[in-house]
């Protein structure tokens, strides 16, 4: 204010002095002292009036700029209005920076929520959608733009959710059916609401389908293992009690002992398969640098398969007809990168599965083929009764059997194809099952290029089968 008063006084003095000089020296040199005083006072008044006009004009320019709120159009002023303009520009610039930073933080938060693997929905006090991410839009069928400010109760019509939302008890979650759920592919969502702000709510939705399926598989696994072990244990306990309490003839006693040995062997196979699955799930992936001879694998599998066939068909007139690649073909079979024991387990399980479900006298063809794209294909084709299409997708589940009684009678544990699936996944291979009722089945495995190695001389020999 001191500088402002000084400028006003300076303007008045300058105006009074200029008017007095002009009056005394140019207009009326003979003016009296009283006249000169009046002239000076008049100059003071004119100077103050001119200063006030200029000052008001500068203030009006500053006010007009403030009303426009355009930072780049700020007027170039001096004095107190200039200083006020500079400070206001600084405050406006700081405010804009704060707004920009706030918007950036908000966008970062929304981007993080958008990247969340869970569904996120922001609701206002009336339960209307303020914002939702893409996951929630997919889970509930929302349109992120169209459904803004729509009541979630009108969009999610599930009775369980309506009751949960109306109860206002959000201390626990709600597990409900997802929008994309079908009988063949069920989808389960865990939904929970959280209050925040003044009556607003945050809805989180998590896909728990895999967790529920894993829990169901765990329950089924425990139940199946218990059942599979309980049956032979019951048989063993019964035979032991019979041997202890009844006088038996030598032949009858030997028959009971043989049956007990069979049940003990069945439990041994079951435990071995369970341990194999446990090792596969807990061990590191097989290396790409350990090469296994395909000829050695197939020869070993052939010897075991012929022994198993003889055991399965010992009471039959004709054994299985087994066709394996001949010696000339095996010389060009090449190598597979991976764990020898795991690959042998997968191949032998596919062969054992084919023989157990193929009647005596049936034909089983085993082939190894190097394909044009560098991949390799191992297949086991049988002439058995075939598999109904409804069973094909579940064959690799643990303890899943198409014919439970036949599998147990032939010594199967129900874990063979589950072991095959785990081995192939660890080696990057794919299992394909083709079957039709009355026409037999073919189980084929395709190995990726990086796990197949053949010499340049052998690459021309692509098909190894009889």
CSV table of C-alpha atoms in Angstrom, one decimal:
chain,number,residue,atom,x,y,z
A,1,UNK,CA,0.0,0.0,0.0
A,2,UNK,CA,2.9,2.4,0.7
A,3,UNK,CA,4.2,2.0,-2.9
A,4,UNK,CA,0.6,2.6,-4.2
A,5,UNK,CA,0.2,5.8,-2.1
A,6,UNK,CA,3.6,7.0,-3.3
A,7,UNK,CA,2.6,6.6,-6.9
A,8,UNK,CA,-0.7,8.4,-6.4
A,9,UNK,CA,1.2,11.3,-4.7
A,10,UNK,CA,3.8,11.4,-7.4
A,11,UNK,CA,1.2,11.5,-10.1
A,12,UNK,CA,-0.6,14.4,-8.3
A,13,UNK,CA,2.6,16.3,-7.8
A,14,UNK,CA,3.7,15.8,-11.4
A,15,UNK,CA,0.3,16.9,-12.7
A,16,UNK,CA,0.2,19.9,-10.5
A,17,UNK,CA,3.7,21.0,-11.4
A,18,UNK,CA,3.1,20.6,-15.2
A,19,UNK,CA,-0.2,22.5,-15.0
A,20,UNK,CA,1.5,25.3,-12.9
A,21,UNK,CA,4.4,25.7,-15.3
A,22,UNK,CA,2.1,25.8,-18.3
A,23,UNK,CA,-0.2,28.4,-16.7
A,24,UNK,CA,2.6,30.6,-15.4
A,25,UNK,CA,4.9,30.5,-18.4
A,26,UNK,CA,2.6,29.9,-21.3
A,27,UNK,CA,-1.0,30.8,-20.5
A,28,UNK,CA,-1.1,33.6,-17.8
A,29,UNK,CA,2.3,34.9,-16.8
A,30,UNK,CA,0.8,37.7,-14.7
A,31,UNK,CA,-1.2,35.2,-12.5
A,32,UNK,CA,-1.5,36.1,-8.9
A,33,UNK,CA,-0.4,33.8,-6.1
A,34,UNK,CA,-4.0,32.8,-5.3
A,35,UNK,CA,-4.5,31.9,-9.0
A,36,UNK,CA,-1.3,29.8,-9.0
A,37,UNK,CA,-2.4,27.9,-5.9
A,38,UNK,CA,-5.8,27.1,-7.5
A,39,UNK,CA,-4.0,25.9,-10.6
A,40,UNK,CA,-1.7,23.7,-8.6
A,41,UNK,CA,-4.7,22.2,-6.6
A,42,UNK,CA,-6.5,21.6,-9.9
A,43,UNK,CA,-3.4,19.8,-11.2
A,44,UNK,CA,-3.4,17.7,-8.1
A,45,UNK,CA,-7.0,16.7,-8.7
A,46,UNK,CA,-6.4,16.0,-12.4
A,47,UNK,CA,-3.3,13.9,-11.5
A,48,UNK,CA,-5.2,11.9,-9.0
A,49,UNK,CA,-8.1,11.4,-11.4
A,50,UNK,CA,-5.8,10.3,-14.2
A,51,UNK,CA,-4.0,7.9,-11.9
A,52,UNK,CA,-7.3,6.5,-10.7
A,53,UNK,CA,-8.4,5.9,-14.3
A,54,UNK,CA,-5.2,4.2,-15.2
A,55,UNK,CA,-5.3,2.1,-12.0
A,56,UNK,CA,-8.9,1.1,-12.6
A,57,UNK,CA,-8.1,0.2,-16.2
A,58,UNK,CA,-5.3,-2.1,-15.1
A,59,UNK,CA,-7.5,-3.7,-12.4
A,60,UNK,CA,-10.2,-4.2,-15.0
A,61,UNK,CA,-7.7,-5.9,-17.3
A,62,UNK,CA,-6.6,-8.2,-14.5
A,63,UNK,CA,-10.2,-9.0,-13.6
A,64,UNK,CA,-11.1,-9.8,-17.2
A,65,UNK,CA,-8.1,-12.1,-17.4
A,66,UNK,CA,-9.1,-13.9,-14.2
A,67,UNK,CA,-12.7,-14.4,-15.6
A,68,UNK,CA,-11.3,-15.9,-18.7
A,69,UNK,CA,-9.0,-18.3,-16.7
A,70,UNK,CA,-6.5,-18.4,-19.6
A,71,UNK,CA,-3.0,-18.6,-18.2
A,72,UNK,CA,-1.3,-17.7,-21.5
A,73,UNK,CA,-3.4,-14.5,-22.0
A,74,UNK,CA,-2.3,-12.8,-18.8
A,75,UNK,CA,-1.9,-9.0,-19.2
A,76,UNK,CA,1.5,-7.3,-18.9
A,77,UNK,CA,1.0,-5.0,-15.9
A,78,UNK,CA,3.2,-3.0,-13.6
A,79,UNK,CA,2.9,-2.0,-10.0
A,80,UNK,CA,0.7,-3.7,-7.5
A,81,UNK,CA,-1.6,-5.1,-10.3
A,82,UNK,CA,1.4,-6.5,-12.0
A,83,UNK,CA,2.6,-8.2,-8.8
A,84,UNK,CA,-0.9,-9.5,-8.2
A,85,UNK,CA,-1.0,-10.9,-11.7
A,86,UNK,CA,2.3,-12.6,-11.3
A,87,UNK,CA,1.2,-14.2,-8.0
A,88,UNK,CA,-2.1,-15.2,-9.5
A,89,UNK,CA,-0.4,-16.8,-12.4
A,90,UNK,CA,1.8,-18.7,-10.0
A,91,UNK,CA,-1.2,-19.9,-8.0
A,92,UNK,CA,-3.1,-20.9,-11.1
A,93,UNK,CA,-0.1,-22.8,-12.4
A,94,UNK,CA,0.3,-24.6,-9.1
A,95,UNK,CA,-3.4,-25.4,-9.0
A,96,UNK,CA,-3.2,-26.8,-12.5
A,97,UNK,CA,-0.2,-28.9,-11.6
A,98,UNK,CA,-2.0,-30.2,-8.6
A,99,UNK,CA,-5.0,-31.1,-10.6
A,100,UNK,CA,-2.9,-32.7,-13.2
A,101,UNK,CA,-1.0,-34.7,-10.6
A,102,UNK,CA,-4.3,-35.7,-9.0
A,103,UNK,CA,-5.7,-36.8,-12.3
A,104,UNK,CA,-2.5,-38.8,-12.9
A,105,UNK,CA,-2.7,-40.5,-9.6
A,106,UNK,CA,-6.3,-41.3,-10.2
A,107,UNK,CA,-5.5,-42.7,-13.6
A,108,UNK,CA,-2.7,-44.8,-12.1
A,109,UNK,CA,-5.1,-46.2,-9.5
A,110,UNK,CA,-7.7,-47.0,-12.1
A,111,UNK,CA,-5.0,-48.6,-14.3
A,112,UNK,CA,-3.9,-50.7,-11.5
A,113,UNK,CA,-7.5,-51.8,-10.8
A,114,UNK,CA,-8.0,-52.4,-14.5
A,115,UNK,CA,-4.9,-54.7,-14.4
A,116,UNK,CA,-6.2,-56.6,-11.4
A,117,UNK,CA,-7.0,-60.3,-12.0
A,118,UNK,CA,-10.2,-59.8,-10.0
A,119,UNK,CA,-13.3,-58.0,-10.9
A,120,UNK,CA,-13.6,-54.5,-9.3
A,121,UNK,CA,-16.8,-52.4,-9.2
A,122,UNK,CA,-17.2,-49.0,-7.5
A,123,UNK,CA,-20.8,-48.3,-6.3
A,124,UNK,CA,-22.3,-45.0,-5.0
A,125,UNK,CA,-24.6,-44.6,-2.0
A,126,UNK,CA,-27.6,-45.9,-4.0
A,127,UNK,CA,-25.8,-49.0,-5.3
A,128,UNK,CA,-25.3,-47.5,-8.8
A,129,UNK,CA,-22.2,-48.3,-10.8
A,130,UNK,CA,-19.6,-45.5,-10.8
A,131,UNK,CA,-16.8,-47.5,-12.4
A,132,UNK,CA,-15.9,-51.1,-13.2
A,133,UNK,CA,-12.9,-52.8,-14.7
A,134,UNK,CA,-12.9,-55.2,-17.7
A,135,UNK,CA,-12.7,-58.3,-15.6
A,136,UNK,CA,-15.9,-57.5,-13.8
A,137,UNK,CA,-17.6,-56.5,-17.0
A,138,UNK,CA,-16.8,-60.0,-18.3
A,139,UNK,CA,-17.8,-61.7,-15.1
A,140,UNK,CA,-21.2,-59.9,-14.8
A,141,UNK,CA,-21.9,-58.9,-18.4
A,142,UNK,CA,-21.5,-55.1,-17.8
A,143,UNK,CA,-20.8,-52.5,-20.4
A,144,UNK,CA,-18.3,-50.1,-18.8
A,145,UNK,CA,-19.8,-47.1,-20.6
A,146,UNK,CA,-23.5,-47.9,-21.0
A,147,UNK,CA,-24.0,-49.2,-17.5
A,148,UNK,CA,-22.5,-46.3,-15.6
A,149,UNK,CA,-25.0,-45.0,-12.9
A,150,UNK,CA,-27.1,-48.1,-13.4
A,151,UNK,CA,-28.2,-50.0,-10.3
A,152,UNK,CA,-26.3,-53.2,-9.8
A,153,UNK,CA,-29.4,-54.9,-8.5
A,154,UNK,CA,-31.0,-54.4,-12.0
A,155,UNK,CA,-28.0,-55.8,-13.8
A,156,UNK,CA,-27.1,-58.8,-11.5
A,157,UNK,CA,-30.3,-60.8,-11.2
A,158,UNK,CA,-28.9,-63.8,-9.3
A,159,UNK,CA,-31.3,-64.4,-6.3
A,160,UNK,CA,-28.3,-65.2,-4.0
A,161,UNK,CA,-26.7,-61.9,-4.9
A,162,UNK,CA,-29.9,-59.9,-4.5
A,163,UNK,CA,-30.4,-61.4,-1.0
A,164,UNK,CA,-26.7,-60.7,-0.1
A,165,UNK,CA,-26.9,-57.1,-1.3
A,166,UNK,CA,-30.2,-56.5,0.5
A,167,UNK,CA,-29.0,-58.0,3.8
A,168,UNK,CA,-26.2,-55.4,4.2
A,169,UNK,CA,-24.1,-58.0,6.0
A,170,UNK,CA,-20.9,-57.9,4.1
A,171,UNK,CA,-18.7,-59.6,6.7
A,172,UNK,CA,-18.5,-62.7,4.5
A,173,UNK,CA,-18.3,-63.4,0.8
A,174,UNK,CA,-20.8,-64.9,-1.5
A,175,UNK,CA,-20.0,-67.8,-3.9
A,176,UNK,CA,-22.3,-67.6,-6.9
A,177,UNK,CA,-22.6,-68.8,-10.4
A,178,UNK,CA,-20.8,-66.8,-13.1
A,179,UNK,CA,-22.5,-65.3,-16.1
A,180,UNK,CA,-20.5,-67.5,-18.5
A,181,UNK,CA,-21.2,-70.7,-16.5
A,182,UNK,CA,-22.5,-73.7,-18.5
A,183,UNK,CA,-23.2,-77.3,-17.4
A,184,UNK,CA,-20.1,-78.5,-19.2
A,185,UNK,CA,-17.9,-75.6,-18.0
A,186,UNK,CA,-19.1,-74.2,-14.7
A,187,UNK,CA,-17.9,-70.8,-13.5
A,188,UNK,CA,-18.0,-69.9,-9.8
A,189,UNK,CA,-17.4,-66.4,-8.5
A,190,UNK,CA,-16.5,-65.3,-4.9
A,191,UNK,CA,-18.2,-61.9,-4.4
A,192,UNK,CA,-17.7,-59.6,-1.4
A,193,UNK,CA,-18.7,-55.9,-0.8
A,194,UNK,CA,-16.7,-53.5,1.3
A,195,UNK,CA,-17.9,-50.1,2.5
A,196,UNK,CA,-15.8,-46.9,2.1
A,197,UNK,CA,-16.4,-43.2,2.0
A,198,UNK,CA,-19.9,-41.9,2.8
A,199,UNK,CA,-22.1,-44.9,2.0
A,200,UNK,CA,-20.1,-46.0,-1.1
A,201,UNK,CA,-19.2,-49.6,-1.7
A,202,UNK,CA,-16.4,-51.6,-3.3
A,203,UNK,CA,-17.3,-54.9,-4.9
A,204,UNK,CA,-14.6,-57.5,-5.5
A,205,UNK,CA,-15.3,-60.6,-7.6
A,206,UNK,CA,-12.8,-63.5,-7.8
A,207,UNK,CA,-13.0,-66.5,-10.0
A,208,UNK,CA,-12.8,-69.5,-7.7
A,209,UNK,CA,-13.7,-72.1,-10.3
A,210,UNK,CA,-10.2,-73.6,-10.2
A,211,UNK,CA,-10.1,-73.6,-6.4
A,212,UNK,CA,-13.4,-75.4,-6.1
A,213,UNK,CA,-12.4,-77.9,-8.8
A,214,UNK,CA,-9.1,-78.5,-7.0
A,215,UNK,CA,-10.9,-79.0,-3.7
A,216,UNK,CA,-13.4,-81.3,-5.4
A,217,UNK,CA,-10.5,-83.2,-7.0
A,218,UNK,CA,-8.8,-83.5,-3.6
A,219,UNK,CA,-11.9,-84.9,-2.0
A,220,UNK,CA,-12.4,-87.3,-4.8
A,221,UNK,CA,-8.8,-88.3,-4.7
A,222,UNK,CA,-8.9,-89.0,-1.0
A,223,UNK,CA,-12.1,-90.9,-1.4
A,224,UNK,CA,-10.8,-92.9,-4.3
A,225,UNK,CA,-7.5,-93.8,-2.6
A,226,UNK,CA,-9.3,-94.9,0.5
A,227,UNK,CA,-11.7,-97.0,-1.6
A,228,UNK,CA,-8.9,-98.5,-3.7
A,229,UNK,CA,-6.9,-99.5,-0.7
A,230,UNK,CA,-9.8,-100.5,1.5
A,231,UNK,CA,-11.0,-103.2,-0.9
A,232,UNK,CA,-7.8,-105.3,-1.1
A,233,UNK,CA,-7.2,-104.7,2.6
A,234,UNK,CA,-10.7,-106.1,3.3
A,235,UNK,CA,-9.9,-109.1,1.1
A,236,UNK,CA,-6.6,-109.7,2.8
A,237,UNK,CA,-8.1,-109.4,6.3
A,238,UNK,CA,-10.8,-111.9,5.3
A,239,UNK,CA,-8.3,-114.4,3.9
A,240,UNK,CA,-6.0,-114.1,6.9
A,241,UNK,CA,-9.0,-114.7,9.3
A,242,UNK,CA,-10.0,-117.7,7.2
A,243,UNK,CA,-6.4,-119.2,7.3
A,244,UNK,CA,-6.2,-118.6,11.1
A,245,UNK,CA,-9.6,-120.1,12.0
A,246,UNK,CA,-10.3,-122.9,9.5
A,247,UNK,CA,-8.4,-126.1,8.7
A,248,UNK,CA,-7.8,-126.0,5.0
A,249,UNK,CA,-6.5,-128.4,2.5
A,250,UNK,CA,-3.2,-127.7,0.9
A,251,UNK,CA,-4.7,-126.8,-2.5
A,252,UNK,CA,-7.3,-124.5,-1.0
A,253,UNK,CA,-4.7,-122.9,1.3
A,254,UNK,CA,-2.5,-122.2,-1.7
A,255,UNK,CA,-5.4,-120.7,-3.6
A,256,UNK,CA,-6.1,-118.3,-0.8
A,257,UNK,CA,-2.4,-117.4,-0.5
A,258,UNK,CA,-2.3,-116.7,-4.3
A,259,UNK,CA,-5.4,-114.4,-4.0
A,260,UNK,CA,-3.8,-112.6,-1.1
A,261,UNK,CA,-0.6,-112.2,-3.1
A,262,UNK,CA,-2.7,-110.7,-5.9
A,263,UNK,CA,-4.3,-108.2,-3.6
A,264,UNK,CA,-0.9,-107.3,-2.1
A,265,UNK,CA,0.5,-106.8,-5.6
A,266,UNK,CA,-2.5,-104.6,-6.4
A,267,UNK,CA,-1.8,-102.3,-3.4
A,268,UNK,CA,1.9,-102.2,-4.3
A,269,UNK,CA,1.1,-101.0,-7.8
A,270,UNK,CA,-1.3,-98.4,-6.4
A,271,UNK,CA,1.4,-97.0,-4.0
A,272,UNK,CA,4.0,-97.0,-6.8
A,273,UNK,CA,1.7,-95.1,-9.1
A,274,UNK,CA,0.9,-92.6,-6.3
A,275,UNK,CA,4.6,-92.1,-5.6
A,276,UNK,CA,5.2,-91.6,-9.3
A,277,UNK,CA,2.6,-88.9,-9.5
A,278,UNK,CA,4.0,-87.2,-6.4
A,279,UNK,CA,7.5,-87.2,-7.9
A,280,UNK,CA,6.3,-85.8,-11.2
A,281,UNK,CA,4.4,-82.9,-9.5
A,282,UNK,CA,7.3,-82.0,-7.2
A,283,UNK,CA,10.4,-82.5,-9.4
A,284,UNK,CA,12.0,-79.9,-11.8
A,285,UNK,CA,11.2,-80.1,-15.5
A,286,UNK,CA,13.4,-82.5,-17.5
A,287,UNK,CA,16.4,-81.1,-19.3
A,288,UNK,CA,16.6,-80.5,-23.0
A,289,UNK,CA,20.1,-81.8,-23.1
A,290,UNK,CA,19.6,-85.4,-21.8
A,291,UNK,CA,19.0,-87.5,-24.9
A,292,UNK,CA,17.2,-90.9,-24.8
A,293,UNK,CA,17.4,-93.4,-27.5
A,294,UNK,CA,14.0,-94.1,-29.0
A,295,UNK,CA,15.1,-97.6,-30.1
A,296,UNK,CA,16.1,-98.5,-26.6
A,297,UNK,CA,12.8,-97.2,-25.2
A,298,UNK,CA,10.7,-99.1,-27.8
A,299,UNK,CA,12.6,-102.3,-27.3
A,300,UNK,CA,12.2,-102.2,-23.6
A,301,UNK,CA,8.5,-101.4,-23.9
A,302,UNK,CA,8.1,-104.3,-26.4
A,303,UNK,CA,9.6,-106.8,-24.0
A,304,UNK,CA,7.5,-105.6,-21.1
A,305,UNK,CA,4.3,-105.5,-23.3
A,306,UNK,CA,4.8,-109.1,-24.4
A,307,UNK,CA,5.2,-110.2,-20.8
A,308,UNK,CA,2.1,-108.4,-19.7
A,309,UNK,CA,0.1,-109.8,-22.7
A,310,UNK,CA,1.1,-113.3,-21.7
A,311,UNK,CA,0.0,-112.7,-18.1
A,312,UNK,CA,-3.3,-111.2,-19.2
A,313,UNK,CA,-4.1,-113.9,-21.7
A,314,UNK,CA,-2.7,-116.9,-20.0
A,315,UNK,CA,-6.1,-118.5,-19.7
A,316,UNK,CA,-7.1,-117.6,-23.2
A,317,UNK,CA,-6.6,-119.5,-26.4
A,318,UNK,CA,-4.8,-116.7,-28.3
A,319,UNK,CA,-2.6,-113.9,-27.0
A,320,UNK,CA,-2.5,-110.3,-28.3
A,321,UNK,CA,-1.0,-109.6,-31.7
A,322,UNK,CA,1.6,-106.9,-31.0
A,323,UNK,CA,3.2,-105.0,-33.9
A,324,UNK,CA,6.3,-102.9,-33.1
A,325,UNK,CA,8.8,-101.2,-35.4
A,326,UNK,CA,11.4,-103.7,-36.8
A,327,UNK,CA,15.1,-103.5,-36.2
A,328,UNK,CA,15.8,-101.7,-39.4
A,329,UNK,CA,13.3,-99.0,-38.6
A,330,UNK,CA,14.6,-98.6,-35.0
A,331,UNK,CA,18.0,-97.7,-36.4
A,332,UNK,CA,16.5,-94.5,-37.8
A,333,UNK,CA,14.3,-93.7,-34.8
A,334,UNK,CA,16.5,-90.9,-33.4
A,335,UNK,CA,16.4,-89.6,-29.9
A,336,UNK,CA,14.1,-87.7,-27.5
A,337,UNK,CA,15.3,-85.1,-25.0
A,338,UNK,CA,14.0,-85.7,-21.5
A,339,UNK,CA,13.9,-88.0,-18.6
A,340,UNK,CA,14.3,-91.6,-19.6
A,341,UNK,CA,12.4,-93.1,-16.7
A,342,UNK,CA,9.4,-90.7,-17.2
A,343,UNK,CA,9.3,-91.4,-21.0
A,344,UNK,CA,9.4,-95.1,-20.4
A,345,UNK,CA,6.6,-94.8,-17.8
A,346,UNK,CA,4.4,-92.9,-20.3
A,347,UNK,CA,5.0,-95.3,-23.2
A,348,UNK,CA,4.5,-98.4,-21.0
A,349,UNK,CA,1.3,-97.0,-19.5
A,350,UNK,CA,-0.2,-96.4,-22.9
A,351,UNK,CA,0.7,-99.9,-24.0
A,352,UNK,CA,-0.6,-101.4,-20.7
A,353,UNK,CA,-3.9,-99.5,-21.1
A,354,UNK,CA,-4.4,-100.8,-24.6
A,355,UNK,CA,-3.7,-104.4,-23.6
A,356,UNK,CA,-6.0,-104.3,-20.6
A,357,UNK,CA,-8.9,-103.1,-22.7
A,358,UNK,CA,-8.2,-105.2,-25.8
A,359,UNK,CA,-9.6,-108.8,-25.7
A,360,UNK,CA,-7.3,-111.7,-26.2
A,361,UNK,CA,-6.4,-112.2,-29.9
A,362,UNK,CA,-6.8,-108.5,-30.6
A,363,UNK,CA,-4.2,-106.4,-32.4
A,364,UNK,CA,-2.1,-103.6,-31.0
A,365,UNK,CA,0.0,-101.5,-33.4
A,366,UNK,CA,2.9,-99.3,-32.0
A,367,UNK,CA,4.5,-96.8,-34.3
A,368,UNK,CA,7.1,-94.0,-34.2
A,369,UNK,CA,7.0,-91.3,-36.9
A,370,UNK,CA,9.2,-88.3,-37.7
A,371,UNK,CA,6.9,-85.7,-39.3
A,372,UNK,CA,7.7,-83.2,-42.0
A,373,UNK,CA,7.8,-80.3,-39.6
A,374,UNK,CA,10.4,-82.0,-37.4
A,375,UNK,CA,8.1,-83.1,-34.7
A,376,UNK,CA,7.8,-86.8,-33.7
A,377,UNK,CA,4.7,-88.9,-33.2
A,378,UNK,CA,4.4,-92.0,-31.0
A,379,UNK,CA,1.1,-93.9,-31.2
A,380,UNK,CA,-0.6,-97.0,-29.8
A,381,UNK,CA,-3.6,-98.3,-31.8
A,382,UNK,CA,-5.7,-101.2,-30.6
A,383,UNK,CA,-8.6,-103.2,-31.9
A,384,UNK,CA,-10.5,-103.1,-28.7
A,385,UNK,CA,-14.2,-102.2,-28.1
A,386,UNK,CA,-13.5,-98.5,-28.3
A,387,UNK,CA,-14.5,-95.7,-25.9
A,388,UNK,CA,-17.7,-93.7,-25.9
A,389,UNK,CA,-17.1,-90.0,-26.7
A,390,UNK,CA,-18.5,-88.9,-23.4
A,391,UNK,CA,-15.6,-90.6,-21.6
A,392,UNK,CA,-12.7,-89.4,-23.8
A,393,UNK,CA,-12.3,-85.9,-22.1
A,394,UNK,CA,-12.0,-87.5,-18.7
A,395,UNK,CA,-9.7,-90.4,-19.4
A,396,UNK,CA,-6.6,-88.7,-17.9
A,397,UNK,CA,-8.3,-87.9,-14.6
A,398,UNK,CA,-7.0,-89.8,-11.6
A,399,UNK,CA,-9.0,-93.0,-10.9
A,400,UNK,CA,-11.3,-92.4,-13.8
A,401,UNK,CA,-12.3,-95.7,-15.4
A,402,UNK,CA,-14.6,-96.4,-18.4
A,403,UNK,CA,-15.1,-100.0,-17.1
A,404,UNK,CA,-14.2,-100.2,-13.4
A,405,UNK,CA,-14.7,-103.9,-12.9
A,406,UNK,CA,-12.6,-104.8,-16.0
A,407,UNK,CA,-9.8,-102.4,-15.0
A,408,UNK,CA,-9.5,-103.9,-11.5
A,409,UNK,CA,-9.7,-107.4,-12.9
A,410,UNK,CA,-6.7,-106.8,-15.2
A,411,UNK,CA,-4.7,-105.1,-12.4
A,412,UNK,CA,-5.2,-101.4,-13.4
A,413,UNK,CA,-5.0,-98.7,-10.7
A,414,UNK,CA,-6.8,-96.0,-12.6
A,415,UNK,CA,-3.7,-93.8,-12.5
A,416,UNK,CA,-1.9,-94.8,-15.7
A,417,UNK,CA,-3.3,-92.1,-18.0
A,418,UNK,CA,-2.9,-89.5,-15.3
A,419,UNK,CA,0.8,-90.4,-15.1
A,420,UNK,CA,1.0,-90.2,-18.9
A,421,UNK,CA,-0.6,-86.7,-18.9
A,422,UNK,CA,1.8,-85.4,-16.3
A,423,UNK,CA,4.9,-86.8,-18.1
A,424,UNK,CA,3.8,-85.3,-21.5
A,425,UNK,CA,3.1,-81.9,-20.0
A,426,UNK,CA,6.6,-81.9,-18.5
A,427,UNK,CA,8.1,-82.7,-21.9
A,428,UNK,CA,6.0,-80.2,-23.8
A,429,UNK,CA,4.2,-83.1,-25.7
A,430,UNK,CA,0.5,-83.4,-26.5
A,431,UNK,CA,-1.7,-86.4,-26.1
A,432,UNK,CA,-4.5,-87.0,-28.7
A,433,UNK,CA,-7.2,-89.7,-28.2
A,434,UNK,CA,-9.2,-91.0,-31.2
A,435,UNK,CA,-11.8,-93.6,-30.5
A,436,UNK,CA,-15.1,-94.9,-31.7
A,437,UNK,CA,-17.4,-97.6,-30.3
A,438,UNK,CA,-16.6,-100.9,-31.9
A,439,UNK,CA,-13.7,-99.6,-33.9
A,440,UNK,CA,-10.9,-99.5,-31.3
A,441,UNK,CA,-8.8,-96.6,-30.0
A,442,UNK,CA,-5.6,-94.8,-30.9
A,443,UNK,CA,-3.6,-92.9,-28.3
A,444,UNK,CA,-1.0,-90.7,-30.0
A,445,UNK,CA,1.7,-88.4,-28.6
A,446,UNK,CA,3.4,-85.5,-30.5
A,447,UNK,CA,6.8,-84.3,-29.3
A,448,UNK,CA,8.0,-80.8,-30.2
A,449,UNK,CA,10.9,-80.2,-32.5
A,450,UNK,CA,13.2,-79.1,-29.7
A,451,UNK,CA,13.0,-82.5,-28.1
A,452,UNK,CA,13.5,-84.6,-31.2
A,453,UNK,CA,16.9,-85.3,-32.8
A,454,UNK,CA,17.7,-87.4,-35.8
A,455,UNK,CA,20.8,-87.6,-38.0
A,456,UNK,CA,20.8,-86.2,-41.5
A,457,UNK,CA,21.1,-89.7,-42.9
A,458,UNK,CA,18.1,-90.9,-40.9
A,459,UNK,CA,15.8,-87.9,-41.6
A,460,UNK,CA,14.5,-89.5,-44.7
A,461,UNK,CA,13.1,-92.5,-42.8
A,462,UNK,CA,10.0,-90.9,-41.3
A,463,UNK,CA,7.6,-93.8,-40.7
A,464,UNK,CA,8.6,-96.6,-38.3
A,465,UNK,CA,5.8,-99.1,-38.1
A,466,UNK,CA,4.8,-102.4,-39.6
